[in-house]
PDB file of C-alpha atoms in Angstrom:
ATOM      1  CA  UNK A 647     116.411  99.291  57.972  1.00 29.00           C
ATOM      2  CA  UNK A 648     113.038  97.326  59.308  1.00 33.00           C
ATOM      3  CA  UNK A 649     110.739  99.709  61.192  1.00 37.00           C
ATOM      4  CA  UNK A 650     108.503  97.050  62.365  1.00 37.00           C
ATOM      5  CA  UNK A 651     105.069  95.171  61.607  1.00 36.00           C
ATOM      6  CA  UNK A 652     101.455  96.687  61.966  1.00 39.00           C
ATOM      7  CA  UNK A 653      99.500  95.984  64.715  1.00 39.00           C
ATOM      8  CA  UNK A 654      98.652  92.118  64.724  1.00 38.00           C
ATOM      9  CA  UNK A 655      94.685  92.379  63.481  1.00 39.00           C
ATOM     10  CA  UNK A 656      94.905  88.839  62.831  1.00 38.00           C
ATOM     11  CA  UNK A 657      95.951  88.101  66.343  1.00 50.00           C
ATOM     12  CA  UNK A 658      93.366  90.587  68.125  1.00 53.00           C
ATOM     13  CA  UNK A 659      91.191  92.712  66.005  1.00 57.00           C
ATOM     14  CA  UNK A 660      90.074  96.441  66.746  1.00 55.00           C
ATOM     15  CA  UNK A 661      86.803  94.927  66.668  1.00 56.00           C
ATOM     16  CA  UNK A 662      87.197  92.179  69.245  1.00 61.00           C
ATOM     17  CA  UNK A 663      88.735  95.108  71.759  1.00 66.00           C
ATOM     18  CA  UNK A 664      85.635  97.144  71.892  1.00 68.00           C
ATOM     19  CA  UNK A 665      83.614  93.399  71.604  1.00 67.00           C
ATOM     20  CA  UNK A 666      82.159  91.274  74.693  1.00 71.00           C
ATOM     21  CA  UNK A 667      83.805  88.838  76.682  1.00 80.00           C
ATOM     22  CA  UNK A 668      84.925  91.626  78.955  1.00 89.00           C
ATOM     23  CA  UNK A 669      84.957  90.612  82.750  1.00 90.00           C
ATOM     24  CA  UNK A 670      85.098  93.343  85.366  1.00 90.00           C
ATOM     25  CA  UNK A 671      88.178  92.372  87.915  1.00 85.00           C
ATOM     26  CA  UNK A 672      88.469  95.854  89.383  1.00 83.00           C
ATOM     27  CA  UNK A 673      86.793  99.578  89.585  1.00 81.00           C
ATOM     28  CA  UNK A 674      88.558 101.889  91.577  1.00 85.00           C
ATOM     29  CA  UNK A 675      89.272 105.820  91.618  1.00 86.00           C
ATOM     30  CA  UNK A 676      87.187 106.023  88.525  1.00 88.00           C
ATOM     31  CA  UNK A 677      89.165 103.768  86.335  1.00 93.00           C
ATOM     32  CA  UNK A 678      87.551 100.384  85.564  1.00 94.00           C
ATOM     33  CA  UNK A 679      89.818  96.784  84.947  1.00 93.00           C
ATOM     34  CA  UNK A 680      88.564  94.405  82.979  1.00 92.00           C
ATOM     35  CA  UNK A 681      89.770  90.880  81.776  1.00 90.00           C
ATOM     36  CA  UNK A 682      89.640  88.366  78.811  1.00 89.00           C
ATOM     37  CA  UNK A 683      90.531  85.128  77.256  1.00 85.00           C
ATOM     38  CA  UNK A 684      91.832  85.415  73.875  1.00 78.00           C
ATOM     39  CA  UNK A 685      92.222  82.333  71.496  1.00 71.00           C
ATOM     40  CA  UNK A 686      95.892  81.424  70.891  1.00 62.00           C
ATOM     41  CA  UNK A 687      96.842  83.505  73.725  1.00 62.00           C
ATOM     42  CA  UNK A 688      98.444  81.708  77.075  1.00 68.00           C
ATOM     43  CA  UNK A 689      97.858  84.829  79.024  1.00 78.00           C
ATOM     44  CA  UNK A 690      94.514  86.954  78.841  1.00 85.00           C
ATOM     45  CA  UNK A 691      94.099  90.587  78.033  1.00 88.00           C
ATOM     46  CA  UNK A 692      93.575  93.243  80.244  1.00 90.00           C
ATOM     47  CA  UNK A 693      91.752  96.557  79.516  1.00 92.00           C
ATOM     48  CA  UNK A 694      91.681  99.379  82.027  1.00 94.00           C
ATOM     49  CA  UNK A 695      88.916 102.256  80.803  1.00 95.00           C
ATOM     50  CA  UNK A 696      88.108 105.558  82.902  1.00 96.00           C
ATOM     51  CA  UNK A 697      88.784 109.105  82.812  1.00 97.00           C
ATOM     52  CA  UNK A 698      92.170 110.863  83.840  1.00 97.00           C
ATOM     53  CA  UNK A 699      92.205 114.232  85.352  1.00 97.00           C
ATOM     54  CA  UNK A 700      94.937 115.528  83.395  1.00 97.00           C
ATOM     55  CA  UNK A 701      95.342 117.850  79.645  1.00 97.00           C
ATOM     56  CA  UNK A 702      95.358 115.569  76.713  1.00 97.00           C
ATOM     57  CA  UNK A 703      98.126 117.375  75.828  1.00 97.00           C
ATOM     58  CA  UNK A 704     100.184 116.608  78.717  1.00 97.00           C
ATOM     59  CA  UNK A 705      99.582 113.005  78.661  1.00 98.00           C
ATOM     60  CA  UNK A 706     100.988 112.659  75.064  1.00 97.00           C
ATOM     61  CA  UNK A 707     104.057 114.621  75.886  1.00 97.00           C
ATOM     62  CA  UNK A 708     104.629 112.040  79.492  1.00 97.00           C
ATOM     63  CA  UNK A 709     104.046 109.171  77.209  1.00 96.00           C
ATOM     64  CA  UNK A 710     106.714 110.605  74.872  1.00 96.00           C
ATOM     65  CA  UNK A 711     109.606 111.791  76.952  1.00 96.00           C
ATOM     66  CA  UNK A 712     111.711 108.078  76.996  1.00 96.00           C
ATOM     67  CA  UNK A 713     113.864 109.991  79.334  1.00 96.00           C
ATOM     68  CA  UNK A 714     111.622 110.513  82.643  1.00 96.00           C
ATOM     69  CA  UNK A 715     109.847 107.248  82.001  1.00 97.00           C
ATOM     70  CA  UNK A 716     111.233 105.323  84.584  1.00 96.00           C
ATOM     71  CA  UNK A 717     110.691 108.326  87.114  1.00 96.00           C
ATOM     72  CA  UNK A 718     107.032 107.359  87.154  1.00 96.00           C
ATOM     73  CA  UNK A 719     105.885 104.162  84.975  1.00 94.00           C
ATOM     74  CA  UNK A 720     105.814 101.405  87.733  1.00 91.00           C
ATOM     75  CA  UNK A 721     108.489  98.704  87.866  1.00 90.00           C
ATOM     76  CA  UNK A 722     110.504 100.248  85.105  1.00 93.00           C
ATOM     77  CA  UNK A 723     113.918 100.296  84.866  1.00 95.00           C
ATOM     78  CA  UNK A 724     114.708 102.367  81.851  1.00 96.00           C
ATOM     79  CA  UNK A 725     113.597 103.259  78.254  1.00 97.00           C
ATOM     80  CA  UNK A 726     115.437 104.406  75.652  1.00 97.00           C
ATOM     81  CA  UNK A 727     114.222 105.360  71.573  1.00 97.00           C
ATOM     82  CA  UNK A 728     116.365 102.979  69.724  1.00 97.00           C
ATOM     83  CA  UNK A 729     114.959 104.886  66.070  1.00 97.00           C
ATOM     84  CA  UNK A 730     112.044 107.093  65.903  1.00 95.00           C
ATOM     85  CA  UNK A 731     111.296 107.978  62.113  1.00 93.00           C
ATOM     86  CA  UNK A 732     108.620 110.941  62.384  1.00 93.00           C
ATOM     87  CA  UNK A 733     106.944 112.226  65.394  1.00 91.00           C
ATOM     88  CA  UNK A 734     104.192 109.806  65.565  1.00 96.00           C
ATOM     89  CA  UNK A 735     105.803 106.451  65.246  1.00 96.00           C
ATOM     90  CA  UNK A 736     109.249 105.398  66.643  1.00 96.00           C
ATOM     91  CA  UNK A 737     110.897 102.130  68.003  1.00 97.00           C
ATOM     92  CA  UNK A 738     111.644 101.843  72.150  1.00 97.00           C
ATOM     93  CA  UNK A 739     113.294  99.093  74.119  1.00 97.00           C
ATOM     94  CA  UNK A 740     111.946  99.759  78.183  1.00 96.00           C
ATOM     95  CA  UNK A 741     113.404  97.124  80.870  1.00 96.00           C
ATOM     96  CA  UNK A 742     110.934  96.062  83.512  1.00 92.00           C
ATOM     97  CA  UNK A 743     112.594  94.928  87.208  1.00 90.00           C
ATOM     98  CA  UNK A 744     111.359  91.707  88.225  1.00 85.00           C
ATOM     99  CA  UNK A 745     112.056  90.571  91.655  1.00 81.00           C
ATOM    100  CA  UNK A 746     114.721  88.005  92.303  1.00 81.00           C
ATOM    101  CA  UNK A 747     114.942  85.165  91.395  1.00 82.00           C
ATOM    102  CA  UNK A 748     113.172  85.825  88.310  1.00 84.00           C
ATOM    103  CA  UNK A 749     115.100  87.894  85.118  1.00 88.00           C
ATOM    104  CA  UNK A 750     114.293  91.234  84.227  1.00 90.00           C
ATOM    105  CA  UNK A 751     111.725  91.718  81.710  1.00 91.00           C
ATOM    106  CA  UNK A 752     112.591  94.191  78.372  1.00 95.00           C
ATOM    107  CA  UNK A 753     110.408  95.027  75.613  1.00 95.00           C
ATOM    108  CA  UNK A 754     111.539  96.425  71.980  1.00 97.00           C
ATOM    109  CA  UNK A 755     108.504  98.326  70.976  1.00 96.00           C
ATOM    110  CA  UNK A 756     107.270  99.607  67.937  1.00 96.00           C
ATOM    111  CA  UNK A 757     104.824 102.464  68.507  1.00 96.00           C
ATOM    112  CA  UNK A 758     102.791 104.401  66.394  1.00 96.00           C
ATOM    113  CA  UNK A 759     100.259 107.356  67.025  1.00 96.00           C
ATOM    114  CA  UNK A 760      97.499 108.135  65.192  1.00 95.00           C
ATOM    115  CA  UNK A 761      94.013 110.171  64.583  1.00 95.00           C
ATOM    116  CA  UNK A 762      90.774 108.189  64.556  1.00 94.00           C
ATOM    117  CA  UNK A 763      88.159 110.412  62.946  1.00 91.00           C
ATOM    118  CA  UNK A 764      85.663 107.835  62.867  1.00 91.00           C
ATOM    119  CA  UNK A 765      85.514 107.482  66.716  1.00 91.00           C
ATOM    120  CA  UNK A 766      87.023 111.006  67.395  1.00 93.00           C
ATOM    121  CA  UNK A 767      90.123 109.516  69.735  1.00 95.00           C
ATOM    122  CA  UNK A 768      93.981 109.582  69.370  1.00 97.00           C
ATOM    123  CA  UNK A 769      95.296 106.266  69.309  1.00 96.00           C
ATOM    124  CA  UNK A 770      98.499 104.970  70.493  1.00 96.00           C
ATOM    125  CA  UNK A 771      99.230 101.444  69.334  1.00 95.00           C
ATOM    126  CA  UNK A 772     102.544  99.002  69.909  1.00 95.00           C
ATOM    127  CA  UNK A 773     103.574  95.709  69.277  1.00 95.00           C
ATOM    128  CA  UNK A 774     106.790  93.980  69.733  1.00 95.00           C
ATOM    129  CA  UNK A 775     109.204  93.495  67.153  1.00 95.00           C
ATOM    130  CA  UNK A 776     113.193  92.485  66.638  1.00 94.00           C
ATOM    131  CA  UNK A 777     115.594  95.239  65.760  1.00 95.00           C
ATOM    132  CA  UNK A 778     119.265  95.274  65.007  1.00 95.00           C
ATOM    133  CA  UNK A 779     119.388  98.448  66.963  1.00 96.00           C
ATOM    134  CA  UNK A 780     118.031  96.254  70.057  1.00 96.00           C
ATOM    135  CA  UNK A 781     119.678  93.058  70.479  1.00 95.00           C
ATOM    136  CA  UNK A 782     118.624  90.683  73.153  1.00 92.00           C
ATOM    137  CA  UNK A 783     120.926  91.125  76.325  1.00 92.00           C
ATOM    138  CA  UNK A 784     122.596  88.710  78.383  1.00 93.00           C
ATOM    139  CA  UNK A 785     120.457  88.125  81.779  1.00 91.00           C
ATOM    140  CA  UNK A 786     117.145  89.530  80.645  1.00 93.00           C
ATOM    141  CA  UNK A 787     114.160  87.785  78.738  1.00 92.00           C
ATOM    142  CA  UNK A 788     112.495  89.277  76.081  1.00 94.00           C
ATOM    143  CA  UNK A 789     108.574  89.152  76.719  1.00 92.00           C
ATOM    144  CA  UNK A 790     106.518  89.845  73.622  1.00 92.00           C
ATOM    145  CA  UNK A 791     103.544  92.752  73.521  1.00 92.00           C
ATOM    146  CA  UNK A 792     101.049  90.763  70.965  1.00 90.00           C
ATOM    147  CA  UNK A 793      99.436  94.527  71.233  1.00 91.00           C
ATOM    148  CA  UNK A 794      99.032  97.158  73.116  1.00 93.00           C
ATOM    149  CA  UNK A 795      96.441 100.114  72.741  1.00 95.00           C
ATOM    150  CA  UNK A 796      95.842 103.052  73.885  1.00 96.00           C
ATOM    151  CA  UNK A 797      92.641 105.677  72.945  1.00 97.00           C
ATOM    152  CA  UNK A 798      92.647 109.220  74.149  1.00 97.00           C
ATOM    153  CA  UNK A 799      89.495 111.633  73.826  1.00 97.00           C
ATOM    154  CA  UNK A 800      89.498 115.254  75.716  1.00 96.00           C
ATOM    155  CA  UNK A 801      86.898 116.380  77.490  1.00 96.00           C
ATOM    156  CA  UNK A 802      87.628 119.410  78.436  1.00 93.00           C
ATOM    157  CA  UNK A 803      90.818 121.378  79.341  1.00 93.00           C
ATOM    158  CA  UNK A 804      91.805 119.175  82.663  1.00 96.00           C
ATOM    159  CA  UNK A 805      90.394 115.814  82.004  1.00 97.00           C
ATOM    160  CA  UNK A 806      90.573 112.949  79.721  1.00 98.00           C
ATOM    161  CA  UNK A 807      89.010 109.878  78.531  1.00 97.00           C
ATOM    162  CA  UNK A 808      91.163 107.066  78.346  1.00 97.00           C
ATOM    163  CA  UNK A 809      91.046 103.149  76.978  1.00 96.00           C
ATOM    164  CA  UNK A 810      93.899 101.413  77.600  1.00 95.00           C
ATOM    165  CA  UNK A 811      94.725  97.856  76.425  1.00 92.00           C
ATOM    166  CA  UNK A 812      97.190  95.342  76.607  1.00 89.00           C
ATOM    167  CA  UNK A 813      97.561  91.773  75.726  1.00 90.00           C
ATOM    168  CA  UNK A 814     101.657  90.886  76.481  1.00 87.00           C
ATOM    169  CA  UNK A 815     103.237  87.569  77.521  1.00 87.00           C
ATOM    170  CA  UNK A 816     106.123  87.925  80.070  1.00 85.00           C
ATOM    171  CA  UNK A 817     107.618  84.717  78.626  1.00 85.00           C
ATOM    172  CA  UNK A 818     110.578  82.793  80.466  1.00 76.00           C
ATOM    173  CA  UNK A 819     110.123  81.126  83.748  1.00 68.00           C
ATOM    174  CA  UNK A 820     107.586  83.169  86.370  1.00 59.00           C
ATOM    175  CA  UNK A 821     104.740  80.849  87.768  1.00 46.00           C
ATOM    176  CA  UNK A 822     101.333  81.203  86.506  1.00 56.00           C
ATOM    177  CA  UNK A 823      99.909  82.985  89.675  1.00 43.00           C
ATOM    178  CA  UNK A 824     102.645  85.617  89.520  1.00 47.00           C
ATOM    179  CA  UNK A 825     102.986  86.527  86.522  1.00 51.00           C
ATOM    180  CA  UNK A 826      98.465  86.813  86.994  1.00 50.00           C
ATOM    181  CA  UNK A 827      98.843  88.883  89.199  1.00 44.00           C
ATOM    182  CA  UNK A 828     100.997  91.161  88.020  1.00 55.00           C
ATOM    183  CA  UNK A 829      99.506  91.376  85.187  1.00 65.00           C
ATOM    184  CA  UNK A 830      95.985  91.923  86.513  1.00 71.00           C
ATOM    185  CA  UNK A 831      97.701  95.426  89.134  1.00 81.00           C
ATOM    186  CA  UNK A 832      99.376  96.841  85.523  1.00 86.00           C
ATOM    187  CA  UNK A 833      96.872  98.756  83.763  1.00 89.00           C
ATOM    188  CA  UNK A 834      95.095 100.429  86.937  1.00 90.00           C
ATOM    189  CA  UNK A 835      98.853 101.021  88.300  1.00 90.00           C
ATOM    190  CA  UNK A 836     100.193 102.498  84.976  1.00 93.00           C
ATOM    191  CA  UNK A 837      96.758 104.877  84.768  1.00 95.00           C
ATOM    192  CA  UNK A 838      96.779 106.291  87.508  1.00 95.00           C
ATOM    193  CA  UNK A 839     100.734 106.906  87.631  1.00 96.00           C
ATOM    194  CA  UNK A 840     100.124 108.542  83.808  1.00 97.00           C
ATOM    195  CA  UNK A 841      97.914 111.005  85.468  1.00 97.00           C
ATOM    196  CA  UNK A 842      99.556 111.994  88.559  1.00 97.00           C
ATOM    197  CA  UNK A 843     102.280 112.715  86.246  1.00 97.00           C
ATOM    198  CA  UNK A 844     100.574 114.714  83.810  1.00 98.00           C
ATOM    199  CA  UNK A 845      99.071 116.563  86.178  1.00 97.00           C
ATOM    200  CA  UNK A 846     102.174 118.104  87.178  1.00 95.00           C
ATOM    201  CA  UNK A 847     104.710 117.517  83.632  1.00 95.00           C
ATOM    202  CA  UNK A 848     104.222 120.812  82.444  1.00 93.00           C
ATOM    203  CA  UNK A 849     105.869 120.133  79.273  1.00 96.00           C
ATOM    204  CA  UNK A 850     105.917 122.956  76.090  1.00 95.00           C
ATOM    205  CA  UNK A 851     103.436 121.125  73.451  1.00 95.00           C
ATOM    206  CA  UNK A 852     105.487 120.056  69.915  1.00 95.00           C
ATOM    207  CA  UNK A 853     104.239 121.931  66.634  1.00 96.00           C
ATOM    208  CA  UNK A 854     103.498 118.069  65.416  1.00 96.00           C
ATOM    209  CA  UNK A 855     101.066 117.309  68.691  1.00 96.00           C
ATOM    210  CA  UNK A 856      99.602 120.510  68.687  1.00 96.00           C
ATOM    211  CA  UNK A 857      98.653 120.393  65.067  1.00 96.00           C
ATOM    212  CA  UNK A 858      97.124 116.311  65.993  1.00 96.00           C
ATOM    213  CA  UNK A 859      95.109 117.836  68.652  1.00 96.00           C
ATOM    214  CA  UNK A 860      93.802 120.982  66.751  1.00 95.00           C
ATOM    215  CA  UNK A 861      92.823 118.124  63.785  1.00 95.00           C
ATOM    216  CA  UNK A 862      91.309 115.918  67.026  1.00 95.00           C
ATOM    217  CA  UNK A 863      89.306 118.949  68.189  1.00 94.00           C
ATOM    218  CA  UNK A 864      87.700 120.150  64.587  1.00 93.00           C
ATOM    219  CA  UNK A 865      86.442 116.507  64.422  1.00 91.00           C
ATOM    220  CA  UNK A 866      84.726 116.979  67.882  1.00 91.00           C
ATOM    221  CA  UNK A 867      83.083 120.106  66.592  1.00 89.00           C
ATOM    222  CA  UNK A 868      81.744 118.376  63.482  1.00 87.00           C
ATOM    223  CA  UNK A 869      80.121 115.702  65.663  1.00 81.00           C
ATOM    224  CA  UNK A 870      78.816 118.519  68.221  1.00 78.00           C
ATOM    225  CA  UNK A 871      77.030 120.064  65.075  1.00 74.00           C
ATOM    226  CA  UNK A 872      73.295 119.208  64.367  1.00 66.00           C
TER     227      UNK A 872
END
């Protein structure tokens, strides 16, 4: 059964995230949006970057639990795990509400999470992908997350450093200024959402999380070492 393709580098590389061509649209409550064109792309990306003040740990768990998601993550309907092969990587369909007249948005998701020793971050990456598990559905249009990315660094018990990207076209029929600025509210809205609910989850860490973070935090102390 298809898992699901790697994050499109040929589309948007690592490289050209943390590149210029940023424009800053927005700095509020510590958390600063930023905007840019991409080649091929009808939509821009959108980066939000800032510090949460929330455990690490309890931000992976909120980001994890499919089942409160739409409790908290702005215009979300529901989310469910369609497959999840190991504890860092799994498949998600999550239906967005879109006012009427305009069809509700869903995205099939294939997520992975992973240790970057280089930089000293978790990263959380998705793209979109087709599943037989998650066939389209009658009355909703299938938008399409070229890629989404998300780094994590602690820095200290209560607060985190967070980069969050997306680049996702909402497809079907929503004029250009709406679908803007919707797009332009999303990362600052789904930020600071992710840490008012972290700040309050208290969720039991998993054995596989808790082993990510102790493997995050002995890379910290090799950088803090002369």
């Amino acid at each position: 059964m298809p898992i699901g393709a790697e994050p499109a580098e040929t589309l948007v590389s690592a490289g050209e995230l943390d590149g210029e061509g940023w424009s800053l649209i927005a700095g509020t409550d510590g958390i600063e949006v930023s905007v840019r064109a991409i080649d091929g792309g009808l939509h821009p990306a959108y980066r939000a970057r800032g510090v949460l003040s929330a455990p690490i740990g309890q931000i992976l768990e909120v980001l994890h639990d499919s089942a409160t998601a739409a409790e908290w993550i702005p215009d979300l309907a529901s989310e469910e795990v369609v497959v999840q092969p190991s504890a860092f990587e799994r498949i998600t369909r999550s239906v967005y509400a879109v006012p009427f007249p305009f069809a509700d948005r869903e995205l099939v998701l294939h997520s992975r999470l992973s240790l970057d020793r280089d930089q000293g971050n978790l990263v959380a990456e998705a793209v979109s992908v087709d599943h037989p598990l998650a066939p389209a559905v009658s009355g909703r249009v299938r938008a399409h997350m070229v890629r989404s990315r998300t780094r994590l660094r602690p820095l200290g018990p209560d607060r985190t450093a967070i980069d969050f990207f997306m680049w996702v076209d909402p497809r079907g029929r929503i004029p250009e200024f709406l679908a803007a600025f919707g797009l332009r509210q999303a990362p600052f809205k789904f930020l600071k959402a992710l840490e008012r609910r972290a700040q309050t989850a208290g969720y039991a860490l998993r054995p596989a999380y808790r082993d990510l973070l102790r493997e995050l935090q002995s890379r910290l102390q090799e950088e803090e070492t002369p």
